[in-house]
XYZ file of C-alpha atoms in Angstrom:
449
model
C -14.433 0.386 12.291
C -12.712 1.852 15.681
C -9.594 3.506 13.774
C -12.041 4.621 10.707
C -10.551 8.457 11.287
C -7.131 7.095 10.697
C -8.514 6.895 6.897
C -10.251 9.619 6.928
C -7.544 11.956 8.207
C -5.156 10.292 5.722
C -7.764 11.753 2.852
C -8.474 7.802 2.086
C -12.823 8.672 0.348
C -13.374 4.472 -0.231
C -12.735 1.184 1.535
C -12.076 -2.040 -0.531
C -11.570 -5.417 1.296
C -10.506 -8.290 0.040
C -13.867 -10.912 0.163
C -14.713 -10.548 3.287
C -17.866 -13.416 2.803
C -17.137 -16.929 4.419
C -13.858 -19.030 3.267
C -14.349 -22.668 5.206
C -11.378 -24.213 3.695
C -8.785 -26.081 5.773
C -5.665 -23.901 4.805
C -5.024 -20.800 3.405
C -8.550 -19.626 3.241
C -7.708 -16.350 4.499
C -7.881 -14.385 1.583
C -11.516 -14.201 0.662
C -11.277 -15.610 -3.325
C -12.250 -19.385 -2.513
C -16.077 -18.974 -0.906
C -17.802 -21.092 0.955
C -21.211 -19.461 1.593
C -22.373 -16.499 -0.476
C -24.487 -14.954 1.869
C -22.446 -15.089 4.647
C -19.968 -12.574 6.255
C -16.510 -15.115 7.849
C -17.569 -15.598 11.191
C -13.754 -14.251 11.829
C -14.598 -10.875 10.911
C -17.625 -11.385 12.163
C -21.313 -11.058 11.458
C -23.472 -9.720 8.222
C -24.977 -7.714 10.871
C -22.045 -6.031 11.936
C -20.579 -5.828 8.418
C -23.820 -3.459 7.380
C -23.178 -2.037 10.536
C -19.367 -0.908 9.164
C -20.957 0.179 5.773
C -23.395 2.496 7.497
C -20.245 3.346 10.362
C -17.981 4.505 6.940
C -21.023 6.578 5.306
C -21.459 8.482 8.264
C -18.024 9.699 7.747
C -18.236 10.119 4.108
C -16.786 6.795 3.134
C -17.468 4.582 0.936
C -17.393 0.918 0.406
C -16.190 -1.608 -2.376
C -17.065 -5.410 -2.255
C -15.088 -7.739 -3.769
C -16.705 -10.720 -6.561
C -15.684 -13.569 -7.139
C -17.124 -14.792 -10.227
C -14.960 -16.919 -11.473
C -14.650 -19.257 -8.793
C -15.914 -20.924 -5.789
C -13.812 -22.593 -2.351
C -14.226 -26.244 -3.046
C -15.440 -26.750 0.720
C -18.742 -25.144 0.009
C -22.280 -26.632 -0.276
C -22.681 -25.496 -3.381
C -19.732 -27.488 -4.782
C -19.858 -30.409 -2.113
C -23.388 -30.904 -3.233
C -23.485 -29.326 -6.453
C -27.247 -28.474 -7.740
C -26.393 -29.908 -11.536
C -22.960 -31.603 -12.397
C -22.806 -28.529 -14.860
C -22.488 -26.189 -12.333
C -18.602 -26.061 -12.397
C -16.403 -26.756 -15.443
C -15.935 -30.314 -15.308
C -12.568 -31.756 -16.622
C -11.074 -35.866 -16.885
C -8.569 -34.928 -14.309
C -7.676 -32.095 -12.044
C -6.647 -29.064 -15.560
C -5.584 -25.581 -14.291
C -6.135 -22.431 -15.937
C -3.390 -21.577 -18.041
C -3.635 -17.898 -17.122
C -3.243 -16.526 -20.528
C -5.207 -13.304 -21.359
C -4.310 -12.618 -24.987
C -5.612 -16.375 -25.440
C -8.804 -14.799 -24.935
C -8.499 -12.238 -27.714
C -5.687 -12.839 -29.896
C -7.400 -13.771 -33.447
C -5.541 -16.782 -33.886
C -6.039 -18.469 -30.640
C -6.161 -21.752 -30.284
C -9.839 -23.141 -29.480
C -8.179 -25.353 -26.575
C -5.761 -22.221 -25.544
C -8.796 -20.025 -24.909
C -10.896 -22.830 -23.247
C -7.833 -23.554 -20.829
C -7.610 -19.842 -20.023
C -11.512 -19.214 -19.557
C -13.291 -23.077 -17.876
C -9.100 -23.894 -15.782
C -9.334 -24.557 -12.636
C -7.615 -21.281 -10.772
C -6.068 -23.693 -8.248
C -7.433 -27.478 -6.426
C -9.417 -25.496 -4.129
C -11.019 -23.149 -6.637
C -13.579 -24.620 -8.752
C -14.176 -22.498 -11.337
C -18.114 -21.788 -12.182
C -19.891 -22.847 -15.688
C -20.945 -19.320 -16.465
C -22.794 -20.589 -19.212
C -25.274 -22.335 -16.707
C -28.153 -19.913 -16.616
C -28.794 -20.914 -12.933
C -25.116 -20.389 -12.176
C -25.801 -16.730 -13.213
C -28.900 -15.971 -11.829
C -27.568 -16.793 -8.766
C -24.381 -15.083 -8.776
C -26.304 -11.406 -10.089
C -29.067 -12.309 -7.508
C -26.309 -12.641 -4.821
C -24.741 -9.427 -5.827
C -27.656 -7.605 -5.934
C -28.985 -8.735 -2.412
C -25.596 -7.247 -1.302
C -26.180 -3.828 -2.240
C -29.374 -3.468 -1.051
C -28.340 -5.673 2.373
C -25.584 -3.558 2.830
C -25.876 -0.146 0.979
C -22.619 -0.912 -0.507
C -20.824 1.686 -3.037
C -19.171 -0.155 -5.976
C -17.478 -3.527 -7.156
C -14.505 -4.993 -7.847
C -14.599 -7.787 -10.120
C -12.127 -10.615 -9.266
C -9.641 -12.078 -12.138
C -12.432 -10.562 -14.815
C -10.228 -11.656 -18.044
C -10.874 -15.307 -16.718
C -14.675 -15.014 -16.843
C -17.233 -16.083 -20.029
C -17.261 -12.663 -21.581
C -20.938 -12.498 -22.546
C -22.465 -13.286 -19.134
C -19.996 -10.464 -17.474
C -21.830 -8.301 -19.776
C -24.762 -9.051 -18.871
C -24.223 -9.006 -15.869
C -23.083 -5.198 -15.281
C -25.962 -4.595 -17.794
C -28.377 -5.628 -14.857
C -26.832 -4.440 -11.851
C -26.411 -0.813 -13.868
C -30.286 -0.971 -14.342
C -30.531 -2.346 -10.717
C -28.186 0.256 -9.465
C -27.207 2.503 -11.515
C -24.803 5.156 -9.679
C -22.668 1.904 -8.186
C -19.008 2.126 -9.435
C -17.601 -0.858 -11.695
C -14.464 -2.325 -12.191
C -12.379 -5.008 -13.580
C -9.355 -7.078 -12.325
C -7.113 -7.505 -15.500
C -3.377 -8.076 -14.456
C -1.914 -7.812 -17.824
C 0.550 -6.798 -19.634
C -0.578 -4.219 -22.329
C -2.896 -1.373 -22.541
C -4.312 -3.289 -25.415
C -5.104 -6.254 -23.314
C -6.276 -4.262 -20.662
C -8.406 -1.751 -23.038
C -9.955 -5.486 -24.600
C -12.265 -5.604 -21.482
C -13.647 -2.279 -21.478
C -17.163 -1.150 -22.555
C -17.511 0.524 -25.527
C -14.331 -1.137 -27.226
C -16.098 -3.455 -29.207
C -12.322 -4.269 -31.128
C -14.354 -7.445 -33.578
C -16.426 -8.901 -30.102
C -19.746 -8.208 -30.980
C -20.961 -7.358 -28.175
C -19.910 -4.159 -25.458
C -18.894 -5.841 -21.908
C -20.166 -2.833 -20.102
C -17.347 -2.656 -18.054
C -16.655 0.704 -16.696
C -13.126 0.189 -16.070
C -10.140 -1.735 -15.056
C -6.850 -2.260 -12.829
C -4.494 0.040 -14.762
C -1.020 -2.549 -13.833
C 0.236 -1.542 -17.272
C 0.132 2.265 -15.617
C 2.219 1.071 -12.085
C 4.318 -0.934 -14.325
C 4.929 1.884 -16.347
C 5.670 4.310 -12.779
C 7.933 2.040 -11.556
C 9.757 1.632 -14.707
C 9.833 5.614 -15.232
C 11.557 6.220 -11.320
C 14.062 2.903 -11.823
C 15.019 2.906 -15.084
C 17.532 4.399 -17.481
C 15.980 7.405 -20.035
C 15.016 6.310 -23.131
C 12.975 6.670 -26.112
C 10.690 3.561 -24.598
C 12.416 2.820 -21.566
C 12.323 5.238 -18.541
C 9.829 7.796 -18.554
C 9.429 7.472 -22.198
C 7.238 4.330 -21.222
C 5.133 6.408 -18.567
C 4.519 8.767 -21.819
C 4.155 5.956 -24.542
C 1.431 3.882 -21.571
C -0.830 7.537 -21.140
C -0.942 7.876 -24.874
C -2.299 5.012 -24.913
C -5.805 6.057 -23.716
C -7.347 6.180 -26.983
C -8.052 2.484 -26.496
C -10.851 3.052 -23.836
C -13.830 4.983 -23.875
C -12.517 6.940 -20.923
C -9.659 6.554 -18.771
C -10.058 8.434 -15.880
C -12.292 5.384 -14.889
C -9.170 3.289 -14.514
C -8.297 2.422 -10.713
C -4.592 3.236 -10.929
C -2.126 1.822 -7.765
C 1.087 0.949 -7.014
C 1.153 -2.620 -5.062
C -1.784 -4.068 -3.496
C -2.396 -8.310 -1.728
C -0.448 -9.938 -4.516
C 1.902 -8.080 -5.162
C 5.412 -6.733 -3.581
C 4.895 -3.329 -1.706
C 6.502 0.593 -3.119
C 8.815 1.061 -1.203
C 10.536 -2.728 -1.212
C 10.087 -2.001 -5.234
C 11.850 1.379 -5.532
C 14.659 -0.165 -3.225
C 13.477 1.489 0.167
C 14.339 5.037 -1.220
C 12.029 7.194 0.160
C 12.642 9.997 -2.566
C 11.311 7.197 -4.788
C 9.133 6.883 -3.065
C 7.608 9.914 -2.648
C 7.159 10.463 -6.903
C 5.368 7.223 -6.922
C 2.888 8.371 -4.656
C 2.706 11.906 -5.949
C 2.335 10.488 -9.467
C -0.241 7.931 -8.280
C -2.180 10.954 -6.897
C -2.399 13.031 -9.758
C -2.292 11.498 -11.856
C -5.825 10.128 -14.211
C -7.737 7.669 -12.901
C -8.896 6.392 -9.446
C -5.572 6.008 -7.268
C -5.835 3.475 -4.972
C -3.314 2.882 -2.013
C -2.579 -0.653 0.019
C -2.594 -0.631 3.678
C 0.317 0.159 5.242
C 1.979 2.333 2.429
C 2.007 5.682 3.962
C 3.612 3.970 7.085
C 6.634 2.463 5.164
C 5.269 -1.147 5.471
C 7.481 -3.488 3.250
C 7.983 -6.761 1.280
C 8.170 -8.664 -1.779
C 5.710 -11.201 -2.223
C 7.548 -14.007 -1.921
C 5.518 -15.579 -0.322
C 1.945 -13.713 -0.567
C 1.952 -13.686 3.375
C 5.012 -10.857 3.600
C 2.837 -8.234 2.269
C -0.091 -9.576 3.701
C 0.989 -8.402 7.137
C -1.382 -6.763 10.310
C -0.917 -3.409 10.174
C 0.912 -2.570 14.127
C -1.541 -1.217 16.387
C -5.343 -1.766 17.193
C -5.331 -4.909 18.074
C -4.460 -6.680 21.909
C -1.277 -7.624 22.543
C 0.487 -5.317 19.842
C 4.002 -3.058 20.871
C 3.163 -1.049 18.360
C 0.636 0.983 17.590
C 0.787 3.379 14.760
C -2.580 4.743 14.171
C -1.020 7.567 15.980
C 1.810 9.884 15.312
C 3.802 8.923 19.046
C 3.336 4.945 18.090
C 5.259 6.246 14.568
C 8.593 6.662 13.908
C 9.990 9.939 12.134
C 10.968 8.293 9.413
C 6.934 6.728 9.337
C 5.172 10.385 9.783
C 7.470 11.707 7.295
C 5.211 9.926 5.108
C 2.391 9.306 6.394
C 2.301 13.603 6.229
C 3.704 13.517 2.809
C 0.315 11.046 1.868
C -1.759 12.787 3.688
C -1.375 16.082 2.566
C -1.299 15.033 -1.423
C -4.658 13.269 -0.968
C -6.231 15.341 1.444
C -5.134 18.217 -1.504
C -6.534 15.473 -4.564
C -9.719 15.110 -2.491
C -10.130 18.833 -2.354
C -9.273 19.790 -6.155
C -11.333 19.098 -8.712
C -8.533 19.146 -11.495
C -7.139 15.872 -10.250
C -10.219 14.408 -9.664
C -11.929 15.576 -12.811
C -10.103 18.057 -14.561
C -8.872 16.760 -18.045
C -4.527 16.199 -18.369
C -2.124 16.994 -20.871
C 1.759 15.854 -21.230
C 4.918 16.985 -22.577
C 7.009 14.293 -25.134
C 9.611 13.738 -21.979
C 12.772 16.148 -22.239
C 16.240 14.987 -20.891
C 14.432 12.793 -18.612
C 12.149 15.238 -17.164
C 8.637 14.413 -17.485
C 5.842 17.343 -17.245
C 2.210 16.699 -17.399
C -0.589 18.639 -15.977
C -4.287 18.254 -14.339
C -6.274 20.967 -15.131
C -10.235 22.650 -15.044
C -12.107 26.101 -14.676
C -11.122 26.518 -11.225
C -7.438 24.909 -11.101
C -4.161 23.716 -12.578
C -1.537 21.448 -11.135
C 1.782 20.869 -12.826
C 3.409 18.366 -11.480
C 7.229 17.604 -12.884
C 9.087 14.581 -12.093
C 12.779 14.332 -12.856
C 14.166 10.995 -13.752
C 17.462 11.648 -13.243
C 20.035 10.761 -9.866
C 21.009 14.239 -10.029
C 19.502 17.865 -9.945
C 18.565 19.782 -13.288
C 17.364 23.526 -13.804
C 14.835 23.854 -16.495
C 12.970 26.365 -18.467
C 9.444 26.212 -19.275
C 8.663 28.171 -22.194
C 7.176 25.075 -24.503
C 4.275 24.021 -21.635
C 3.148 27.883 -22.011
C -0.001 26.270 -23.629
C -1.237 25.583 -20.149
C 1.084 27.491 -18.055
C -0.670 30.492 -19.878
C 0.081 33.904 -18.128
C 1.058 32.092 -14.429
C 4.459 33.755 -13.016
C 4.323 31.918 -10.236
C 3.626 28.399 -8.921
C 2.549 26.857 -4.901
C 4.258 23.798 -3.756
C 1.534 21.899 -2.568
C 3.403 19.635 -0.285
C 5.914 22.667 0.974
C 4.337 25.545 0.479
C 6.235 26.844 -0.846
C 6.475 30.079 -3.823
C 8.224 29.611 -6.781
C 8.797 31.612 -9.720
C 8.350 29.404 -13.085
C 10.884 30.688 -15.454
C 13.258 28.300 -14.214
C 12.631 25.498 -11.786
C 14.883 23.390 -10.361
C 14.260 19.686 -10.032
C 16.439 17.565 -7.299
C 16.967 14.063 -8.718
C 14.251 12.033 -9.044
C 11.760 14.277 -7.676
C 7.901 15.055 -8.640
C 7.207 18.543 -8.268
C 3.049 19.549 -7.445
C 3.242 23.092 -8.651
C -0.349 24.888 -8.293
C -0.673 27.772 -11.270
C -1.023 30.822 -9.657
C -2.700 32.899 -12.363
C -1.160 36.035 -13.818
C -3.018 39.553 -12.752
C -5.199 41.322 -15.618
C -5.309 44.662 -16.109
């Protein structure tokens, strides 16, 4: 709450916290996904009243707040598990049975019923009891709790944890009920799966022989994340390198509206962006440029903007404290003075991109047109009636000069463009793109007579 101005200056518009409700487990309970009291903020973070004040302060600064919900499982030390209202409150097995974590079993028309049952009814962990969402009392308890939090704290959206593991018909009913109460509430589901089809299967308007509509507006677009990494780190090929990214975006026909997907490069469960690009600053900047200009709702992970790094081996390595703000911290990265030259360069780069996006409707709600990559160069446009933004990525290690005639459909009569990161004006006949670099260019409309 003391450093919200830092996020505001960075260009952030919404804050997603991992679950902040009580996790009173013996160990490793800091992450929030083993809830022991659905109606209580964890005392290590504060109180219910302080959380409400946090939301109010965010709103006063023009920031939204996203609450992380865990429908699938609950911490075993919670009173609802220690003293269950009924035996069928959780999925019971003769002996501890873990989920097989195979989302394909949910959608596979040839799937073994037991494989599907293991996926959805198996436990996530010894200390995460799998809730029986076919039990109407469980359904009502969860839905009412979530409605209560919106009413109590005034939050703006929900992120739904481990979405594919939940009972599908209940989740569709949940979404319908919540949207009936709060039509403007944002909702997206976590789907860490391996293909665009697997992601789209869970989204609304995509019945694909399911017999019902999931009512889920969007998902976490992990497939796009992997494609951006492949474009940056991989070698150019028909379906490799930038070819993979082009192909993934081309599959947006699977979604009712792909712009509702949350796009990201990392989070608390995976290796950080900087490490994933081999600590190459040029590649890092390219990833950030694509993240903040691509279709969808971009999500950054705290500290990426100051080059925090590490692989998630173990997870704690990517969940370190942000340096600064705590008593005893030797460095304070909340201030320019506390950051190194490299860190300030990264912060300023991300801030300029994010704030440009915040003031450019073409990047928020505009249409997208992409072109088949040629010689490792991938070009796409975001545009609306106000502006046209041209994004050019050179996946080669070497600088390339390219002509732009083939992009006439979107360039139109524009002869020049402004590089929004350097403010340099460049001609559009031929464009030079350094190796592994992404250019973000705002087209300057031609003068008409």
